[in-house]
Each structure stands twice: as C-alpha cells, then as structure tokens.
JSON list of C-alpha atoms in Angstrom, two decimals:
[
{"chain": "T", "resi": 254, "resn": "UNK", "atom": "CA", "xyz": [-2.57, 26.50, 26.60]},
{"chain": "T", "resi": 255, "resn": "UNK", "atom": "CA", "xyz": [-6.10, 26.58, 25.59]},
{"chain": "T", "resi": 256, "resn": "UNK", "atom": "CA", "xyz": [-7.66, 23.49, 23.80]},
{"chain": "T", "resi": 257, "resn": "UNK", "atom": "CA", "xyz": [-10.52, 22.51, 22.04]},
{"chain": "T", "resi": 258, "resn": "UNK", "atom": "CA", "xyz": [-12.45, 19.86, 20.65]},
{"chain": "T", "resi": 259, "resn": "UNK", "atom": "CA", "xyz": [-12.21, 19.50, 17.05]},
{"chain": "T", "resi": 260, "resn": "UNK", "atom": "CA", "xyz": [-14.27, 19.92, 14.88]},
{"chain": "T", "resi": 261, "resn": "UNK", "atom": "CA", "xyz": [-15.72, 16.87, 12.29]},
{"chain": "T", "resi": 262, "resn": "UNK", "atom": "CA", "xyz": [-14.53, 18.84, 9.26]},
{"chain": "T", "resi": 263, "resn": "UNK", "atom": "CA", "xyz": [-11.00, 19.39, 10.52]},
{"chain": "T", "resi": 264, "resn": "UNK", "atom": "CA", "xyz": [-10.40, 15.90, 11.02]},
{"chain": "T", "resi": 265, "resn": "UNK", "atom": "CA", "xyz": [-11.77, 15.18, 7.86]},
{"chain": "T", "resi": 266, "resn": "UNK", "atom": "CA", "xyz": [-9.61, 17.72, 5.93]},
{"chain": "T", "resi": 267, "resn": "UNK", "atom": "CA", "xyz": [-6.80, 16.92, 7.64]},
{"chain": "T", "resi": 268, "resn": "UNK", "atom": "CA", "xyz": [-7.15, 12.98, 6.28]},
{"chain": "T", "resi": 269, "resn": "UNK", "atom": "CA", "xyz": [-8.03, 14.34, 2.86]},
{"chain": "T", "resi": 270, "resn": "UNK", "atom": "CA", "xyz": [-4.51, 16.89, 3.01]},
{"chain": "T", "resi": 271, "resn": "UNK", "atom": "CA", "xyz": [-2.51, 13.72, 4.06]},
{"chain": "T", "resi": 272, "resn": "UNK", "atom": "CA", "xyz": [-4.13, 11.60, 1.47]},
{"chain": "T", "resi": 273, "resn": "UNK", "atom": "CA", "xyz": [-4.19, 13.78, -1.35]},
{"chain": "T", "resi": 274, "resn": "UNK", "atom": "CA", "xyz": [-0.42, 14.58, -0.35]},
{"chain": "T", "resi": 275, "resn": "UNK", "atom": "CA", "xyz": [0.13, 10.76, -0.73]},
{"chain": "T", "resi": 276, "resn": "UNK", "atom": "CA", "xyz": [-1.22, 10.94, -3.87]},
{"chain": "T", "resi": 277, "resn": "UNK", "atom": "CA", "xyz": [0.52, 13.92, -5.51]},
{"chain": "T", "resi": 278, "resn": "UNK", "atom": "CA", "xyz": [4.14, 11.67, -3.85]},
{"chain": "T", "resi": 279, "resn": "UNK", "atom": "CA", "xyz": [2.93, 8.74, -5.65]},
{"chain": "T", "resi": 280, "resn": "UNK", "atom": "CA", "xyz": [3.63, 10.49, -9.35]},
{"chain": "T", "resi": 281, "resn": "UNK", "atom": "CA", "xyz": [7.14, 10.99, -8.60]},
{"chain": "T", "resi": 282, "resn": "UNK", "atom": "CA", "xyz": [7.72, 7.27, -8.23]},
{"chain": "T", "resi": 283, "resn": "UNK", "atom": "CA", "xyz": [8.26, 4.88, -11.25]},
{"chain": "T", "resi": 284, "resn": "UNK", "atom": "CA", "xyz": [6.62, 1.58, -11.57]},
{"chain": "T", "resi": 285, "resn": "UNK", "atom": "CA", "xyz": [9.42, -0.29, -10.96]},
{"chain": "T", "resi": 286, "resn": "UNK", "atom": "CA", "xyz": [10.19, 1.42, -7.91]},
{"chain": "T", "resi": 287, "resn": "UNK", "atom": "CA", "xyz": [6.86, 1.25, -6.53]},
{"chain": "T", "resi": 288, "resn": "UNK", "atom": "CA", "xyz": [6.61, -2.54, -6.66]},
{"chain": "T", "resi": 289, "resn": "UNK", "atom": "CA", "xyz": [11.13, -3.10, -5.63]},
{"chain": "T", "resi": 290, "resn": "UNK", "atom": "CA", "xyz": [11.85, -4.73, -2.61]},
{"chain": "T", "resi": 291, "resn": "UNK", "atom": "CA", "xyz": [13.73, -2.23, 0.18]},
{"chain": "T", "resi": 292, "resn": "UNK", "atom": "CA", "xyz": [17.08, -4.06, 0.83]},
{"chain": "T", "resi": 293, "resn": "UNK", "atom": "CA", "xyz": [16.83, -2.35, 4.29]},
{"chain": "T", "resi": 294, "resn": "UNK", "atom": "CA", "xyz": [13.13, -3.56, 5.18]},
{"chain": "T", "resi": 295, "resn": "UNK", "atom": "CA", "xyz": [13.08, -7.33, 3.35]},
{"chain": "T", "resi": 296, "resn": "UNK", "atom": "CA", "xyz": [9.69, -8.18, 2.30]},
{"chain": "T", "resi": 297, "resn": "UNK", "atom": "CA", "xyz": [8.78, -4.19, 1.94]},
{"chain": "T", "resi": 298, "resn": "UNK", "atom": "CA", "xyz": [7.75, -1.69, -1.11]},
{"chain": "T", "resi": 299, "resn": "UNK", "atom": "CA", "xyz": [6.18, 1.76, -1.59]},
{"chain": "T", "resi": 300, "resn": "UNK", "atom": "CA", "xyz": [3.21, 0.26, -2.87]},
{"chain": "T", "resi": 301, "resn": "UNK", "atom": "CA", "xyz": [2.65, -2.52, 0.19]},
{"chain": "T", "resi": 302, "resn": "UNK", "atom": "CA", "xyz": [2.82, 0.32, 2.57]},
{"chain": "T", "resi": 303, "resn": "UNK", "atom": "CA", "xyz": [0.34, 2.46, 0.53]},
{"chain": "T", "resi": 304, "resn": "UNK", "atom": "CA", "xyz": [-2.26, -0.79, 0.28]},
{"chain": "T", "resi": 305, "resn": "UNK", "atom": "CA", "xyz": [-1.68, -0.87, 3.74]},
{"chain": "T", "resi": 306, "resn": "UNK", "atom": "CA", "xyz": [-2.54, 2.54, 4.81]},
{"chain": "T", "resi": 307, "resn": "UNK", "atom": "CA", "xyz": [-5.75, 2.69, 2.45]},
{"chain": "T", "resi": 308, "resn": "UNK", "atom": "CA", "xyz": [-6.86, -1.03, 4.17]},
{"chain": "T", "resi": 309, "resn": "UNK", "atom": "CA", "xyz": [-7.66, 1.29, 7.78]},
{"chain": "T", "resi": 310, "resn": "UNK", "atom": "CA", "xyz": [-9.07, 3.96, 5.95]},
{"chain": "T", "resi": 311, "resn": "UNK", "atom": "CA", "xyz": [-11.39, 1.49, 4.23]},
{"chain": "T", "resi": 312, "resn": "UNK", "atom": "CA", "xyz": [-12.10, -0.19, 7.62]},
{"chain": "T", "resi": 313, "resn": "UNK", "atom": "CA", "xyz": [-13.28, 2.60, 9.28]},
{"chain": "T", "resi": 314, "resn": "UNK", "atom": "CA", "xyz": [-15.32, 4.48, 6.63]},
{"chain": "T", "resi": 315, "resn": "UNK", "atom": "CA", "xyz": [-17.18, 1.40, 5.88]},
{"chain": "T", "resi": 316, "resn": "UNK", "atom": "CA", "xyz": [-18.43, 1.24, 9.54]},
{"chain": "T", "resi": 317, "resn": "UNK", "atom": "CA", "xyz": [-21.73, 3.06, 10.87]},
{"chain": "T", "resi": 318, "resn": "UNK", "atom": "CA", "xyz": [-21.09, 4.21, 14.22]},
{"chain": "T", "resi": 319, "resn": "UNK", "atom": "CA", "xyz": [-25.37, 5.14, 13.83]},
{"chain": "T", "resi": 320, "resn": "UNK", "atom": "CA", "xyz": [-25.50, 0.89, 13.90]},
{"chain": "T", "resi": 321, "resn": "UNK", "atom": "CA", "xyz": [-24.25, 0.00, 17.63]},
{"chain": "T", "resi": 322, "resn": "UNK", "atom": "CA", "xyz": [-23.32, -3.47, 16.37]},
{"chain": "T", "resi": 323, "resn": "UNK", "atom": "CA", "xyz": [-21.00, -1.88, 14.13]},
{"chain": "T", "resi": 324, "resn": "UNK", "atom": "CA", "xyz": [-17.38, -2.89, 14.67]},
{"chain": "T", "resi": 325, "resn": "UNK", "atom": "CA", "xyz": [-13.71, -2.14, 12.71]},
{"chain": "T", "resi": 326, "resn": "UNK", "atom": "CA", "xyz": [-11.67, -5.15, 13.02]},
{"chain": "T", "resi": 327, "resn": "UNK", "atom": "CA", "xyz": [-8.26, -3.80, 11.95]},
{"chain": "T", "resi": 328, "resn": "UNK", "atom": "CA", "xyz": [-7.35, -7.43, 12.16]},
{"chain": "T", "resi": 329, "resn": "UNK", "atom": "CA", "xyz": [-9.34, -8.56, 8.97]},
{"chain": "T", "resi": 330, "resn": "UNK", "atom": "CA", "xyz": [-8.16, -6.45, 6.04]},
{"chain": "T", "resi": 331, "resn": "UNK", "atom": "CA", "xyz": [-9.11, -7.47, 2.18]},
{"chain": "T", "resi": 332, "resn": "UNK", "atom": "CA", "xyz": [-5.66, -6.26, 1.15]},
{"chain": "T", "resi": 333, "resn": "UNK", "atom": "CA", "xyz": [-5.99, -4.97, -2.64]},
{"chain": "T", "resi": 334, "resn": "UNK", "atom": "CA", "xyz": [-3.45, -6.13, -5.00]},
{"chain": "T", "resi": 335, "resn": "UNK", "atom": "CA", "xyz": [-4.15, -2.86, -7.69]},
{"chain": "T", "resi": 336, "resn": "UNK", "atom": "CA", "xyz": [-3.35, -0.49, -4.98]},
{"chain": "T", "resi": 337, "resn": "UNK", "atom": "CA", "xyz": [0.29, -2.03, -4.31]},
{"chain": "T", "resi": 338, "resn": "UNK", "atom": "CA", "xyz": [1.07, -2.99, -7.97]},
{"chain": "T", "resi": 339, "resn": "UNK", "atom": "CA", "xyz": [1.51, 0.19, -9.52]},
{"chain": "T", "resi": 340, "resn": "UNK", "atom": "CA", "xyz": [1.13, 4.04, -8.59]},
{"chain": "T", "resi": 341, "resn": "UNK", "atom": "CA", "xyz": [-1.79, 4.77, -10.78]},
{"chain": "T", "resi": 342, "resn": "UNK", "atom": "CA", "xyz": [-3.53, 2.30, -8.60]},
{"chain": "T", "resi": 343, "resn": "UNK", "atom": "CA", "xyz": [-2.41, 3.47, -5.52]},
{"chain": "T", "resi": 344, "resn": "UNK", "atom": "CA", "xyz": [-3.69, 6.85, -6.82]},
{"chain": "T", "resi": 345, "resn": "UNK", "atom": "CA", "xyz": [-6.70, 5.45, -7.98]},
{"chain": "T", "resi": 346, "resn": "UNK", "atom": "CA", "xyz": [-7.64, 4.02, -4.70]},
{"chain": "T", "resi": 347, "resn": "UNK", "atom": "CA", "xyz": [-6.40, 7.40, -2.97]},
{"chain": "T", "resi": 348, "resn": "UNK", "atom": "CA", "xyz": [-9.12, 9.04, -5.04]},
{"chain": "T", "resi": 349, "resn": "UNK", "atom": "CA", "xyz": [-12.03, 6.78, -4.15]},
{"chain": "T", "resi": 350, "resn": "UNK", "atom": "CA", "xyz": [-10.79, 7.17, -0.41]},
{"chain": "T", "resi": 351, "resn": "UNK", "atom": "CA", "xyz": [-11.24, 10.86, -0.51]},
{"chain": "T", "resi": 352, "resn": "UNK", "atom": "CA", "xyz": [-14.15, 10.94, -2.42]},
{"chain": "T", "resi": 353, "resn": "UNK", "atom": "CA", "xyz": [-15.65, 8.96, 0.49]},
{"chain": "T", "resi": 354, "resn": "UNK", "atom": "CA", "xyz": [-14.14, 11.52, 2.91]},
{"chain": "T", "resi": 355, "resn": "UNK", "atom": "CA", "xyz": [-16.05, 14.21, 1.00]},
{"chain": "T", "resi": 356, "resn": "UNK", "atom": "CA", "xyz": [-19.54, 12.18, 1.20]},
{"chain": "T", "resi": 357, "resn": "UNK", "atom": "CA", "xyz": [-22.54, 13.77, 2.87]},
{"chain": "T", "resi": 358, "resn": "UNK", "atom": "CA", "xyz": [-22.18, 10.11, 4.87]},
{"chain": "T", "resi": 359, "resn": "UNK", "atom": "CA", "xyz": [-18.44, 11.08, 5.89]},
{"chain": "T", "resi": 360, "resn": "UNK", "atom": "CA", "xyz": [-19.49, 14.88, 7.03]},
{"chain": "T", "resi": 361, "resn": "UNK", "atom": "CA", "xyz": [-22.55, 13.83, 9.17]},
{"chain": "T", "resi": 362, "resn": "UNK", "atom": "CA", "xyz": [-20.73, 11.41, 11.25]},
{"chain": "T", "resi": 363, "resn": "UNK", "atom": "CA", "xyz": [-19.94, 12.99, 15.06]},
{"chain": "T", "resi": 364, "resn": "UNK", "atom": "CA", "xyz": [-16.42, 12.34, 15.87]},
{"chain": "T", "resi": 365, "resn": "UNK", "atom": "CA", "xyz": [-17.66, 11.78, 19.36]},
{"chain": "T", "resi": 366, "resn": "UNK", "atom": "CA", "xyz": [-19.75, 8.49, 17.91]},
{"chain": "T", "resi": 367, "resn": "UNK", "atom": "CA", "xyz": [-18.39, 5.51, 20.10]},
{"chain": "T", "resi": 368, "resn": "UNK", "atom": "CA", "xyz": [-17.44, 2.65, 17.27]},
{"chain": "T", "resi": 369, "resn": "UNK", "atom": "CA", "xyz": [-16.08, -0.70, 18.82]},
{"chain": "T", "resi": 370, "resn": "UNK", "atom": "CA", "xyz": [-12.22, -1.71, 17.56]},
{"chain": "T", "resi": 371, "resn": "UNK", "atom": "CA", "xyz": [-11.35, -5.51, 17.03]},
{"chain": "T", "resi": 372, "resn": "UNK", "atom": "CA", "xyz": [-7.21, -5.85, 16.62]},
{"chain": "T", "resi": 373, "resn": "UNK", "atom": "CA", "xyz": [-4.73, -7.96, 18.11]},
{"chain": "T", "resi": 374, "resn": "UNK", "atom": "CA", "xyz": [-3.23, -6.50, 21.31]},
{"chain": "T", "resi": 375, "resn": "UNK", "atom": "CA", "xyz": [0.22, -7.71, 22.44]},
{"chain": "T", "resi": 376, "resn": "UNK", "atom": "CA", "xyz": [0.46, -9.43, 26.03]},
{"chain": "T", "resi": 377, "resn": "UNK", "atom": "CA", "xyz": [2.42, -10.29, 28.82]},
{"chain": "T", "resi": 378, "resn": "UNK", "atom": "CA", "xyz": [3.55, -13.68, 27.01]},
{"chain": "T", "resi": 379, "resn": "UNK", "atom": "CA", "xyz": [3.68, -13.03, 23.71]},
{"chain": "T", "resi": 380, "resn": "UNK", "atom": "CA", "xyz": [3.88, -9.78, 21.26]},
{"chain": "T", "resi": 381, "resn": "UNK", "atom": "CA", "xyz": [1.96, -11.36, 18.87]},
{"chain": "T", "resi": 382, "resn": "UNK", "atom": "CA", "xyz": [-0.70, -10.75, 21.80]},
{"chain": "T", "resi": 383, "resn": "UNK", "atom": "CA", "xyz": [-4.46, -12.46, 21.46]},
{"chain": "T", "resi": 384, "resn": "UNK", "atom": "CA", "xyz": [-7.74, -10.38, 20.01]},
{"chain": "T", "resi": 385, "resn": "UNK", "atom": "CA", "xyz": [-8.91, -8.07, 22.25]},
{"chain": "T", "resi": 386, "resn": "UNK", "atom": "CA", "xyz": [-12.21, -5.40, 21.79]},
{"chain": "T", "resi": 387, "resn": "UNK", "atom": "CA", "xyz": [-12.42, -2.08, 22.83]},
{"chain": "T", "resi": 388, "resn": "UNK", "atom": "CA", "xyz": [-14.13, 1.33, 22.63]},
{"chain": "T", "resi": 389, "resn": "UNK", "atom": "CA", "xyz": [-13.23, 4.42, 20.65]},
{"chain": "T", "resi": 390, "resn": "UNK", "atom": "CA", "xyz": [-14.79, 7.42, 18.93]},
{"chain": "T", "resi": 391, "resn": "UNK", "atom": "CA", "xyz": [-15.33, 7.68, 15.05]},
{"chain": "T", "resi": 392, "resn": "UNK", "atom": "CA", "xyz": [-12.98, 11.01, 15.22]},
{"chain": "T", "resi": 393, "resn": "UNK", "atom": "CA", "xyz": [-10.57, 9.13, 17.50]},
{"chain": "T", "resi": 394, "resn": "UNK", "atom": "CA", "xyz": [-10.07, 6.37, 15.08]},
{"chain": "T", "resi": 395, "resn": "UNK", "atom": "CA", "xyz": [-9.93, 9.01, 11.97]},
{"chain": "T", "resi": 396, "resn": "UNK", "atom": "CA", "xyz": [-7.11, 10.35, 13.62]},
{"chain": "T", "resi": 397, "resn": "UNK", "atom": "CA", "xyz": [-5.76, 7.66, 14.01]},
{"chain": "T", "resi": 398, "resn": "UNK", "atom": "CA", "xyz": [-5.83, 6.47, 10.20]},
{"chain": "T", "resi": 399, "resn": "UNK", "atom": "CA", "xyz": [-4.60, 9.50, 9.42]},
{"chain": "T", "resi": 400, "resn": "UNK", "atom": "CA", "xyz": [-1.41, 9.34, 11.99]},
{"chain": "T", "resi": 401, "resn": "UNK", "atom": "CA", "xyz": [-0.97, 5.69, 10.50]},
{"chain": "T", "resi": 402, "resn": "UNK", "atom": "CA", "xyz": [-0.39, 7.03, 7.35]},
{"chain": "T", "resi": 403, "resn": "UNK", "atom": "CA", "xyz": [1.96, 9.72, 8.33]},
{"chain": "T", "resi": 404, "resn": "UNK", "atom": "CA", "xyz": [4.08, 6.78, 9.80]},
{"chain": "T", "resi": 405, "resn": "UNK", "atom": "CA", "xyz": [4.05, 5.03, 7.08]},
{"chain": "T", "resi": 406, "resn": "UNK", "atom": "CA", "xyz": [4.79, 8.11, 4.67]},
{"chain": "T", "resi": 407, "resn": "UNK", "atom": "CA", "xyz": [8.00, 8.05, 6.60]},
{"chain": "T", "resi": 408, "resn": "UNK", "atom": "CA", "xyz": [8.49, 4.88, 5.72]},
{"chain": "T", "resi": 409, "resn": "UNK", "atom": "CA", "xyz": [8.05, 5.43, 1.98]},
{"chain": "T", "resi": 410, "resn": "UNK", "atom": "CA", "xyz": [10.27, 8.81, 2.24]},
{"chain": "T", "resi": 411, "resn": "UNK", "atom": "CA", "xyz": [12.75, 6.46, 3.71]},
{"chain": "T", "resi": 412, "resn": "UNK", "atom": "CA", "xyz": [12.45, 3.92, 0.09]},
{"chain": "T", "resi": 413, "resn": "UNK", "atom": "CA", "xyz": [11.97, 6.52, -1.73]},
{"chain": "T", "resi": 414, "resn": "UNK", "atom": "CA", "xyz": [15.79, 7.63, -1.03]},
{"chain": "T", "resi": 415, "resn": "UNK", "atom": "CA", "xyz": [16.90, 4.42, -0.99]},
{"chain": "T", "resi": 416, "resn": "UNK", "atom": "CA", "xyz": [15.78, 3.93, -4.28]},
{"chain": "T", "resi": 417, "resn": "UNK", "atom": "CA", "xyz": [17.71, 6.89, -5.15]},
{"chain": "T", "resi": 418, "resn": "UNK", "atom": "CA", "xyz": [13.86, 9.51, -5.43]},
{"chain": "T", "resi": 419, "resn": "UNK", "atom": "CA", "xyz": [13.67, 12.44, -3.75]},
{"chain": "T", "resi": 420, "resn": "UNK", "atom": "CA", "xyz": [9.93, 12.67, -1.37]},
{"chain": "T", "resi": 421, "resn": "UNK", "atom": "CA", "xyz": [8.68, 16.15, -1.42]},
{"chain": "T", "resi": 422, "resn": "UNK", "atom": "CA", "xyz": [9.66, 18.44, 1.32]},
{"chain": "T", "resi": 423, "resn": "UNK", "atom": "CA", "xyz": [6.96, 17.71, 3.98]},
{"chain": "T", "resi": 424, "resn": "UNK", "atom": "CA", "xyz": [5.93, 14.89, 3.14]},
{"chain": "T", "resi": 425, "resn": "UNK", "atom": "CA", "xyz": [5.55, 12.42, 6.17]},
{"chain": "T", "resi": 426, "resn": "UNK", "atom": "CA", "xyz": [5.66, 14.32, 9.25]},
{"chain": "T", "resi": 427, "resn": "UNK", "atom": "CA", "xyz": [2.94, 15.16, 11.38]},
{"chain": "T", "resi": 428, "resn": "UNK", "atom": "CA", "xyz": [1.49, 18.32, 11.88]},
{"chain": "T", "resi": 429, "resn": "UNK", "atom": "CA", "xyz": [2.68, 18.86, 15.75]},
{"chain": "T", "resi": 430, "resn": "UNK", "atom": "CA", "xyz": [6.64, 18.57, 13.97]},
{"chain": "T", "resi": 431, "resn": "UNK", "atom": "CA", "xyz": [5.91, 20.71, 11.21]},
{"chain": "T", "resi": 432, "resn": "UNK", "atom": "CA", "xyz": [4.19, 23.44, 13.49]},
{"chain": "T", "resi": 433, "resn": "UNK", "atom": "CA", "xyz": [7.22, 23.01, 15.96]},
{"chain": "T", "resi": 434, "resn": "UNK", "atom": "CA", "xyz": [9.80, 23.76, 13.06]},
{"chain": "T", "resi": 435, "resn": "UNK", "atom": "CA", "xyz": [8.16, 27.06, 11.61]},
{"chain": "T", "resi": 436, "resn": "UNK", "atom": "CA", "xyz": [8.62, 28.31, 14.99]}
]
C-alpha cells in the first residue's frame, strides 16, 4: 500500500466536514435535550461534549507554529458556557471555528510546523499523571482535534438515543470505518 503525506488542505477539509457535520447534528436536538444529564454518563450532556470538542480546536488555531515559543496547553481550556447551553450556540461557535479553518492564516500553516503540546500525561503512580511537554506538528495536532471530535460524536450519538433522537447515519465514525464498510 502506497502512502502519502497529506496535504494542508485535506486536513483542513476534513476538520471543516466533521465540524460542519456536528453542526447540521446539532439542529436535530432540542434545547432541553442538549443541556439533560445522560443517566448512563452522570455529570454528562450533548452540549458539554460539544464545548469540549470546540475548547482543542480553539487551542490549537490560536497558536502560531511561525512563533517557536508558541505552545497549546490542552490542560488550560476557557470552557464557554454559550456553546454547552443551547444548540444555537454550539452552532454558533461551530461557525466561528470553521470560519477560522477557512482563514488565509489557517491555509498557510505547514502541517509539518513543529508546535510544542502542554497536557497532563498519566504515570506509573497515578493516572491523573503530572504535566509533561512535548513536540508535535501543526497537521499532527489538527488531526488530532479532528479524531477528538469524532470520539466524542460517538459519545453524543450514544445521548442522542438515549434521549430517545435519532443521530444521522454517519455521524461519528471515522473515516478509516466508514471506508472499511463501503467495501
């Protein structure tokens, strides 16, 4: 099997697809929905897990990987109470996300650009771990938003039926699943 490097504008549309497919799942789900606690994950609702999603995306685009003292600390997040309150605001911020994504900024970055990560890594005597600082790539960490998301997608799919909704068809798996089952 052949492979090749990718290039900036596929990772890029592939974060706007899953983000824009976020936001077309978000106007199938009532306000009260969006903001109920899942009996099944206590202390969990659609709109935590979409706040949460859109706090890495807003990490990462906010950094300069052209600055070599620029850092995302996945650690420090200014969680936003709008986007977890109600679907418009979820959509809302889903539509200043992408609009980013589309930004002559966005498009000129190399995903190759090295870009220093801050987050908490587990360790031998404790999961809740210690901080710990490491090197990645702009495109590297993209990809990783954007696989973030698709795990928590699941996890909304998952509310979503318990709250008796129906997610769309694909929504929340990755592309490697949904290429392996039109095969």
């Amino acid at each position: 099997m052949e492979h090749h490097l990718a290039k900036p504008s596929a990772l890029l549309e592939a974060a706007e697809s899953y983000l824009l497919h976020l936001h077309g799942t978000l106007a199938l789900i009532p306000d009260p929905a969006y903001t109920r606690v899942s009996a099944a994950l206590p202390g969990s609702t659609i709109g935590k897990h979409v706040r949460h999603v859109l706090d890495h995306f807003s990490l990462l685009l906010a950094a300069d990987p052209a600055d070599p003292s620029a850092y995302v600390s996945y650690m420090q997040r200014e969680r936003n109470p709008a986007t977890e309150s109600s679907p418009r605001g979820g959509q809302e911020a889903i539509t200043e996300m992408v609009a980013v994504l589309r930004s002559a900024k966005a498009l000129a970055i190399s995903p190759e650009a090295p870009l220093r990560i801050e987050d908490t890594v587990p360790t031998e005597s404790s999961l809740c771990g210690g901080d710990a600082a490491f090197v990645s790539s702009w495109g590297r960490e993209l990809w990783f938003c954007t696989h973030h998301m698709i795990h928590h997608n699941a996890v909304i799919a998952c509310l979503m039926h318990e709250f008796g909704l129906q997610p769309p068809k694909e929504f929340a798996y990755a592309p490697s699943t949904l290429k392996h089952s039109h095969h």
